[in-house]
GROMACS .gro file of N, CA and C in nm:
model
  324
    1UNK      N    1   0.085  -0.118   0.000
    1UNK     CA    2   0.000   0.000   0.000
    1UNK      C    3   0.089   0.124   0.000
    2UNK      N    4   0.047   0.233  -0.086
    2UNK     CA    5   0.120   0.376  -0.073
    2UNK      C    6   0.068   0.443  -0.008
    3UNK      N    7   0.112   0.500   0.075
    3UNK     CA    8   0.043   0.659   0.166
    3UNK      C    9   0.045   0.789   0.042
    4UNK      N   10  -0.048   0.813   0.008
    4UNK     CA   11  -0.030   0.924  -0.035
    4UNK      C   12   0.044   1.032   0.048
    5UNK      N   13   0.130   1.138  -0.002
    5UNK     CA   14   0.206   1.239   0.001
    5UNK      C   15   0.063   1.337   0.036
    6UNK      N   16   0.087   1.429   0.145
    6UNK     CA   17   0.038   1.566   0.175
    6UNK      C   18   0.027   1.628   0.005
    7UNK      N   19  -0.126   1.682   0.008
    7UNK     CA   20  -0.125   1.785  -0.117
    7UNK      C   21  -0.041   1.909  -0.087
    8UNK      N   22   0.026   1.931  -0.242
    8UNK     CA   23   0.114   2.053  -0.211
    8UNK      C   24   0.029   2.197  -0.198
    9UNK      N   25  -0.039   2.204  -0.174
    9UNK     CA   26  -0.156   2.313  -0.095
    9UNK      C   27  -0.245   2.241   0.023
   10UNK      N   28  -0.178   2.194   0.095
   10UNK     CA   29  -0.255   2.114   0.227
   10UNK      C   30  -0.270   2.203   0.310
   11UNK      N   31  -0.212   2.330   0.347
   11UNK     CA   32  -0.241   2.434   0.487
   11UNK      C   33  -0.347   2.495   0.374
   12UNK      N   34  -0.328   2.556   0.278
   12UNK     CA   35  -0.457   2.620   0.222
   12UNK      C   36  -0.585   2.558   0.215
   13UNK      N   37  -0.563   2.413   0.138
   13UNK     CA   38  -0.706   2.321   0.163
   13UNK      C   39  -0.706   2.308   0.270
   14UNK      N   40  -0.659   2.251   0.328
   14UNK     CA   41  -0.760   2.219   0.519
   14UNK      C   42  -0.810   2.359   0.561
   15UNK      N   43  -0.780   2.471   0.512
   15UNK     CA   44  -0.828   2.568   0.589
   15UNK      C   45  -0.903   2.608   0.525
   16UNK      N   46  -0.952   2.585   0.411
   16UNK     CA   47  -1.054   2.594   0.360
   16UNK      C   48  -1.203   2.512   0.373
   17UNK      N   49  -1.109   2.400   0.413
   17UNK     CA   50  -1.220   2.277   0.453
   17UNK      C   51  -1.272   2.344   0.592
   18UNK      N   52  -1.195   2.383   0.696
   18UNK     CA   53  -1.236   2.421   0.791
   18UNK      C   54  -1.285   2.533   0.858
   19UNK      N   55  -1.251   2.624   0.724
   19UNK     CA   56  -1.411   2.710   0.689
   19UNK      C   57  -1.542   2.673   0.677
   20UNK      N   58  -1.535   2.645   0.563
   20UNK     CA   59  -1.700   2.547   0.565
   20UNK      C   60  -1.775   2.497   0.636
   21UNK      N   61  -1.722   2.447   0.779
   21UNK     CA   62  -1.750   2.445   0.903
   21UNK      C   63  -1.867   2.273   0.868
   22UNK      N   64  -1.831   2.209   0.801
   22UNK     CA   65  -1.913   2.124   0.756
   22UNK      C   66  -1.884   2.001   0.777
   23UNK      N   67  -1.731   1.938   0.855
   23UNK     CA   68  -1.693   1.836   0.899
   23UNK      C   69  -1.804   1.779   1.067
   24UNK      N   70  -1.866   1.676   1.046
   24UNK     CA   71  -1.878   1.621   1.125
   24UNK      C   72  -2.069   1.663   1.179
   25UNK      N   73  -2.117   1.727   1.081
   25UNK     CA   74  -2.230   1.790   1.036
   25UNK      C   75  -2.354   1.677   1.007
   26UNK      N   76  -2.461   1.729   1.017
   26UNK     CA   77  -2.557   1.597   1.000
   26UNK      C   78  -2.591   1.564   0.804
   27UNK      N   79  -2.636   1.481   0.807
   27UNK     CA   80  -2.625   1.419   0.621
   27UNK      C   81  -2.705   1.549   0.588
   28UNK      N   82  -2.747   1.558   0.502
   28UNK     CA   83  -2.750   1.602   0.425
   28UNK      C   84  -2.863   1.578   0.336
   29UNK      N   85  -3.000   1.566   0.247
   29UNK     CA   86  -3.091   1.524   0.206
   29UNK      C   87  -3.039   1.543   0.053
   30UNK      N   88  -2.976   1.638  -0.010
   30UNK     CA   89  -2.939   1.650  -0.115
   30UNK      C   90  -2.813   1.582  -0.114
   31UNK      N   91  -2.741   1.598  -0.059
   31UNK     CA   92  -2.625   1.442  -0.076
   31UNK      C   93  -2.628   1.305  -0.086
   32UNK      N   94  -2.750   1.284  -0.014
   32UNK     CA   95  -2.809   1.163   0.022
   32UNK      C   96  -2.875   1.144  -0.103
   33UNK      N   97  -2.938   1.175  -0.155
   33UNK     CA   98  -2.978   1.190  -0.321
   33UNK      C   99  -2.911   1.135  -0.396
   34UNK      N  100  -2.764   1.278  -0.435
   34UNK     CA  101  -2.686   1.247  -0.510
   34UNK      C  102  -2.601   1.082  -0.500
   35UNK      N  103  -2.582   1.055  -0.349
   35UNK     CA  104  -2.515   0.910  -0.370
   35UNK      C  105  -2.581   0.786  -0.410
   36UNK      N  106  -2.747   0.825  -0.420
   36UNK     CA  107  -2.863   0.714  -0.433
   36UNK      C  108  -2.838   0.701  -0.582
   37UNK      N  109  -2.870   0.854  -0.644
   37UNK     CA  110  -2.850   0.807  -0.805
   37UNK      C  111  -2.714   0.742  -0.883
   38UNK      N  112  -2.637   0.784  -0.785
   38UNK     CA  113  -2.481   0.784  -0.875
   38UNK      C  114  -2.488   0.606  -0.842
   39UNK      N  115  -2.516   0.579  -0.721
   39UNK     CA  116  -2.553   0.415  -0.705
   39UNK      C  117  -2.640   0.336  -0.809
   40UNK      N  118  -2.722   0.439  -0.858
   40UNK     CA  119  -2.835   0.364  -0.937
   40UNK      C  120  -2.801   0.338  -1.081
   41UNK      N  121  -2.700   0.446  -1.110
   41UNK     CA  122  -2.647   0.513  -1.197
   41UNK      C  123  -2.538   0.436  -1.290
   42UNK      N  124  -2.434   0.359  -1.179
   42UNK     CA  125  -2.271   0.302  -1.162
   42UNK      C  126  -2.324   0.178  -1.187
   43UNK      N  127  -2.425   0.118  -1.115
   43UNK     CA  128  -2.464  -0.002  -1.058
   43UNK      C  129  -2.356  -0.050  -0.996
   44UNK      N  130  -2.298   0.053  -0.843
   44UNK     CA  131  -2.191  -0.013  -0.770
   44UNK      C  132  -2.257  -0.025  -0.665
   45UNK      N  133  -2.191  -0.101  -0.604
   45UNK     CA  134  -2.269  -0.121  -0.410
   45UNK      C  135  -2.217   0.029  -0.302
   46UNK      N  136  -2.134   0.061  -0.326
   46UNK     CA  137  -2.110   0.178  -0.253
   46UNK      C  138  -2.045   0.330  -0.301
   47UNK      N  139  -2.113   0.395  -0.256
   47UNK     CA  140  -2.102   0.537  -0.342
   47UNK      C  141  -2.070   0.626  -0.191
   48UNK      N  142  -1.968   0.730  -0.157
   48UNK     CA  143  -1.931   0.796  -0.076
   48UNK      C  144  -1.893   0.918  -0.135
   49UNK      N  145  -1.918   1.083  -0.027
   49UNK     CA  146  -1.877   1.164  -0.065
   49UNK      C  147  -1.821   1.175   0.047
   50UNK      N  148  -1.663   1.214  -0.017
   50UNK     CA  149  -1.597   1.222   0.135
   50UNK      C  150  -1.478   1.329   0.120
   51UNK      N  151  -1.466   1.371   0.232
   51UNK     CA  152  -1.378   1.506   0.308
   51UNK      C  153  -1.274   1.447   0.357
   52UNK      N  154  -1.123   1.504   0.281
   52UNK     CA  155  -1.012   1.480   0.367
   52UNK      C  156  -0.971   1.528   0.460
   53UNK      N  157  -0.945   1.524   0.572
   53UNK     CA  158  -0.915   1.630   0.703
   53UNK      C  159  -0.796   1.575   0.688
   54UNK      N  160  -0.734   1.596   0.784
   54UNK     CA  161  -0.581   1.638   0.832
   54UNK      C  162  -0.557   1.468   0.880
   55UNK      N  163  -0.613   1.373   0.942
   55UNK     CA  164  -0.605   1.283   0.955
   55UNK      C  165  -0.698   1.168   0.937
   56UNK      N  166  -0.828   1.217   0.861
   56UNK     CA  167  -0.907   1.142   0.817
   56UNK      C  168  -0.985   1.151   0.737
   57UNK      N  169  -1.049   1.031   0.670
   57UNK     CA  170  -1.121   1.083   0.544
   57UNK      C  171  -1.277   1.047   0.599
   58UNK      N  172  -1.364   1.178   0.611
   58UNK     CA  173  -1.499   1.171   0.598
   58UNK      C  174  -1.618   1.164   0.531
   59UNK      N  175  -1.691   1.101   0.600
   59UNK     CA  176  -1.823   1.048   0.441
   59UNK      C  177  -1.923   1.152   0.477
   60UNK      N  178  -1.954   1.284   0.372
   60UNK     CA  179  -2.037   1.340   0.398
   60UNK      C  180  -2.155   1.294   0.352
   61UNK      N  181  -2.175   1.183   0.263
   61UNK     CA  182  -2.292   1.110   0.233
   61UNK      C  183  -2.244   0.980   0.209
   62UNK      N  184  -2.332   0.845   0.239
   62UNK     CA  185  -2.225   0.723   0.183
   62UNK      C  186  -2.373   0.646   0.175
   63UNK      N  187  -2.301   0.543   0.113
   63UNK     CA  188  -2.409   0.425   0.074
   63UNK      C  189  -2.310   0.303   0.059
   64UNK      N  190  -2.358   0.182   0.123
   64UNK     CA  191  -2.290   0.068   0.105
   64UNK      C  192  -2.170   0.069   0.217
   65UNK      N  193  -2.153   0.135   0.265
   65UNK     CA  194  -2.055   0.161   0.383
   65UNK      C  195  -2.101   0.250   0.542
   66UNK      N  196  -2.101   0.109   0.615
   66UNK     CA  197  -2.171   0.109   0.752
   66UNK      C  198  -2.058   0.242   0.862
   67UNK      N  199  -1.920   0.261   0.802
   67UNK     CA  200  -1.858   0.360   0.860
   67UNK      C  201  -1.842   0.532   0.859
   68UNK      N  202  -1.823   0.603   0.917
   68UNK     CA  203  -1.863   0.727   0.900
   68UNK      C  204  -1.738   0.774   0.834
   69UNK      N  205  -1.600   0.730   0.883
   69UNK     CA  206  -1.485   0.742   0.832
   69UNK      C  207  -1.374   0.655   0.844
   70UNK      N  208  -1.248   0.710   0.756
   70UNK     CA  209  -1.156   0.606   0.836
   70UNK      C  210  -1.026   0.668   0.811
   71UNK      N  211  -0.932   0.640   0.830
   71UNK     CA  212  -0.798   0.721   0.870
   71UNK      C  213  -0.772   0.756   0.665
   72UNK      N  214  -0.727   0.853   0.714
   72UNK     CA  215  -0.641   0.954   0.582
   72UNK      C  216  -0.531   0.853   0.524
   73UNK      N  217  -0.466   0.772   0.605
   73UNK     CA  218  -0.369   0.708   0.494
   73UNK      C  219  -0.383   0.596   0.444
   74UNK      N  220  -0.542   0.569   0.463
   74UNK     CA  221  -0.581   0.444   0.328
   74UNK      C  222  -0.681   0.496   0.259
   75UNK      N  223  -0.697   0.606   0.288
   75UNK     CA  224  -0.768   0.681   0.153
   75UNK      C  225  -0.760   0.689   0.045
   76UNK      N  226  -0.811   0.643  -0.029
   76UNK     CA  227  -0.847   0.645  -0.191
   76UNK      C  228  -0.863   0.798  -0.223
   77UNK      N  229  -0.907   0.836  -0.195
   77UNK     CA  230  -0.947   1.024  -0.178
   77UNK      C  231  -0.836   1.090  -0.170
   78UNK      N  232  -0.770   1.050  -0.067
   78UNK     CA  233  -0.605   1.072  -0.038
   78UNK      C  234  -0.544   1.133  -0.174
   79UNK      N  235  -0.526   1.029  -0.282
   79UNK     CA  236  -0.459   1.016  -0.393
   79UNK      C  237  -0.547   1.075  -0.512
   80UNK      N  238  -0.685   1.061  -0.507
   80UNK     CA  239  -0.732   1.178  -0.563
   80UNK      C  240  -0.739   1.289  -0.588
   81UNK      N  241  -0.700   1.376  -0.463
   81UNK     CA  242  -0.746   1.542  -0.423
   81UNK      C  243  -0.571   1.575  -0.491
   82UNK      N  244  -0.448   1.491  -0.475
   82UNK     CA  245  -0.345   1.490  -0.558
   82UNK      C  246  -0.344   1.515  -0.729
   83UNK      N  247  -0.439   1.500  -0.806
   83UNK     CA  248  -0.463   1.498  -0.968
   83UNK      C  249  -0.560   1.634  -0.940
   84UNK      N  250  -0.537   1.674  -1.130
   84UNK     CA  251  -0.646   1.703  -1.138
   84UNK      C  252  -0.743   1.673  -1.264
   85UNK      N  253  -0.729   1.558  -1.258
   85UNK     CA  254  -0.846   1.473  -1.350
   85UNK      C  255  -0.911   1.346  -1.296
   86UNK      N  256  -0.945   1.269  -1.340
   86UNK     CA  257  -1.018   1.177  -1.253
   86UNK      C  258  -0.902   1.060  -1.248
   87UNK      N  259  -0.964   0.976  -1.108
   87UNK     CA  260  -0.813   0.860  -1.079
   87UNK      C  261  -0.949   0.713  -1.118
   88UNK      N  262  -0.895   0.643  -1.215
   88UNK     CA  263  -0.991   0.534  -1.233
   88UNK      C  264  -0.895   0.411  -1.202
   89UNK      N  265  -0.964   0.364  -1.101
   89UNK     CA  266  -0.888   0.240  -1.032
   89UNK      C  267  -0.943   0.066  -1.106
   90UNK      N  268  -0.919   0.060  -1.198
   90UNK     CA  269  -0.993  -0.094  -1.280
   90UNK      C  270  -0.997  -0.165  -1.172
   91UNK      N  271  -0.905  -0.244  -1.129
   91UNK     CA  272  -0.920  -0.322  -1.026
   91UNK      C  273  -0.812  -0.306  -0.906
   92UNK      N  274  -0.818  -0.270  -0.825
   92UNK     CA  275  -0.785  -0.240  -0.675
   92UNK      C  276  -0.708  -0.351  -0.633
   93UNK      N  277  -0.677  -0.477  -0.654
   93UNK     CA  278  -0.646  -0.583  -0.615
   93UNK      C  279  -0.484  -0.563  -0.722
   94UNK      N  280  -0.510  -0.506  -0.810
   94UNK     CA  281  -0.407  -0.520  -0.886
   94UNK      C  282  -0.332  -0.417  -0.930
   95UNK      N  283  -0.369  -0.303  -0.836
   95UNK     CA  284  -0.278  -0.208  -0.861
   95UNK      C  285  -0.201  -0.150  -0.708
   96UNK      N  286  -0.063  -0.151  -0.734
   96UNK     CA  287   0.035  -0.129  -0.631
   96UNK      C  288   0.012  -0.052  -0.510
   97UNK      N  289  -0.081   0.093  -0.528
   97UNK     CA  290  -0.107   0.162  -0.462
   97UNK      C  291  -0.239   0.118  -0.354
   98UNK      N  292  -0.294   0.045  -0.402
   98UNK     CA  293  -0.398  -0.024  -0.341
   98UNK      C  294  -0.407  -0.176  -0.314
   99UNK      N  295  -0.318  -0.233  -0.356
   99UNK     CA  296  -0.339  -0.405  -0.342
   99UNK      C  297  -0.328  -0.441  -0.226
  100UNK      N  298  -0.286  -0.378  -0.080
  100UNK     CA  299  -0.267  -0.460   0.041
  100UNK      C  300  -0.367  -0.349   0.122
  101UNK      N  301  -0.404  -0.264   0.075
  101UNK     CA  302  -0.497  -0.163   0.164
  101UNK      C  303  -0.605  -0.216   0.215
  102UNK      N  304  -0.590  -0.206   0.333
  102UNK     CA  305  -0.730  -0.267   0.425
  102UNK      C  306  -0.821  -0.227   0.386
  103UNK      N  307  -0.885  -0.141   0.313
  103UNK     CA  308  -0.982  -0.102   0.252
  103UNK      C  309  -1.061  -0.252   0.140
  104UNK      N  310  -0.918  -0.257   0.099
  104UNK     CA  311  -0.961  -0.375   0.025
  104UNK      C  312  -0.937  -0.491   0.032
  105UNK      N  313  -0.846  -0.532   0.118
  105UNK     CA  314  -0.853  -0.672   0.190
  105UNK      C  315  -0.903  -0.749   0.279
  106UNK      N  316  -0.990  -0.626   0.350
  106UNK     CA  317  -1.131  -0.646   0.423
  106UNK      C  318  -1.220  -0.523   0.428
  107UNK      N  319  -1.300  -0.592   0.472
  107UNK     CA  320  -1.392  -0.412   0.514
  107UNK      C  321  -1.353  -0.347   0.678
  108UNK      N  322  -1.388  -0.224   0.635
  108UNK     CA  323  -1.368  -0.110   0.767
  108UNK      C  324  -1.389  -0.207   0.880
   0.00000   0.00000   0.00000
C-alpha cells in the first residue's frame, strides 16, 4: 500500500475545509440523493462523498458503507485530491497503490 504524500496546498485546503464548518455535520438530504443516483447510476454497491481532514477521510454522504470514516492514509481520496483529472482504479487488487490496503482486503 502507498500513503499518499500531503497535497502541495494542504495548509490552504484544510483551511478551507475548515471554513466550511461542515466536517462532522448531520447528512445532508441533497447528498443523500446524489449518492442514491450515482448508485443507481454506476450499478456499484457503494457510493461515498468524502472530506479529507488532516487525519481522516470523511463520508459526507455514503451508501454501502456502515462507517462514518476512516484514517487519511488508506484513503483512496487521499490520492485523488493529488490529480487534477479523474483517478480510475480498474481493479484495486491489482494495482500497487492499493493491493494490500485494508480497505480492500477487508472491510472497515
Amino acid at each position: 500500500m502507498t500513503i499518499a504524500p500531503p497535497h502541495p496546498d494542504e495548509v490552504l485546503r484544510q483551511y478551507t475545509l475548515d471554513c466550511l464548518n461542515i466536517l462532522d455535520t448531520a447528512a445532508d438530504e441533497y447528498l443523500e440523493t446524489l449518492v442514491r443516483v450515482a448508485q443507481s447510476a454506476f450499478g456499484v454497491e457503494t457510493v461515498l462523498i468524502s472530506l479529507i481532514d488532516r487525519e481522516r477521510q470523511w463520508f459526507k454522504a455514503r451508501l454501502g458503507l456502515s462507517v462514518s470514516e476512516t484514517h487519511r492514509d488508506i484513503s483512496f481520496c487521499s490520492h485523488t485530491i493529488l490529480q487534477t483529472d479523474s483517478l480510475v482504479i480498474p481493479d484495486a487488487l491489482n494495482d500497487p497503490r492499493f493491493s494490500t490496503n485494508p480497505l480492500v482486503e477487508n472491510s472497515p
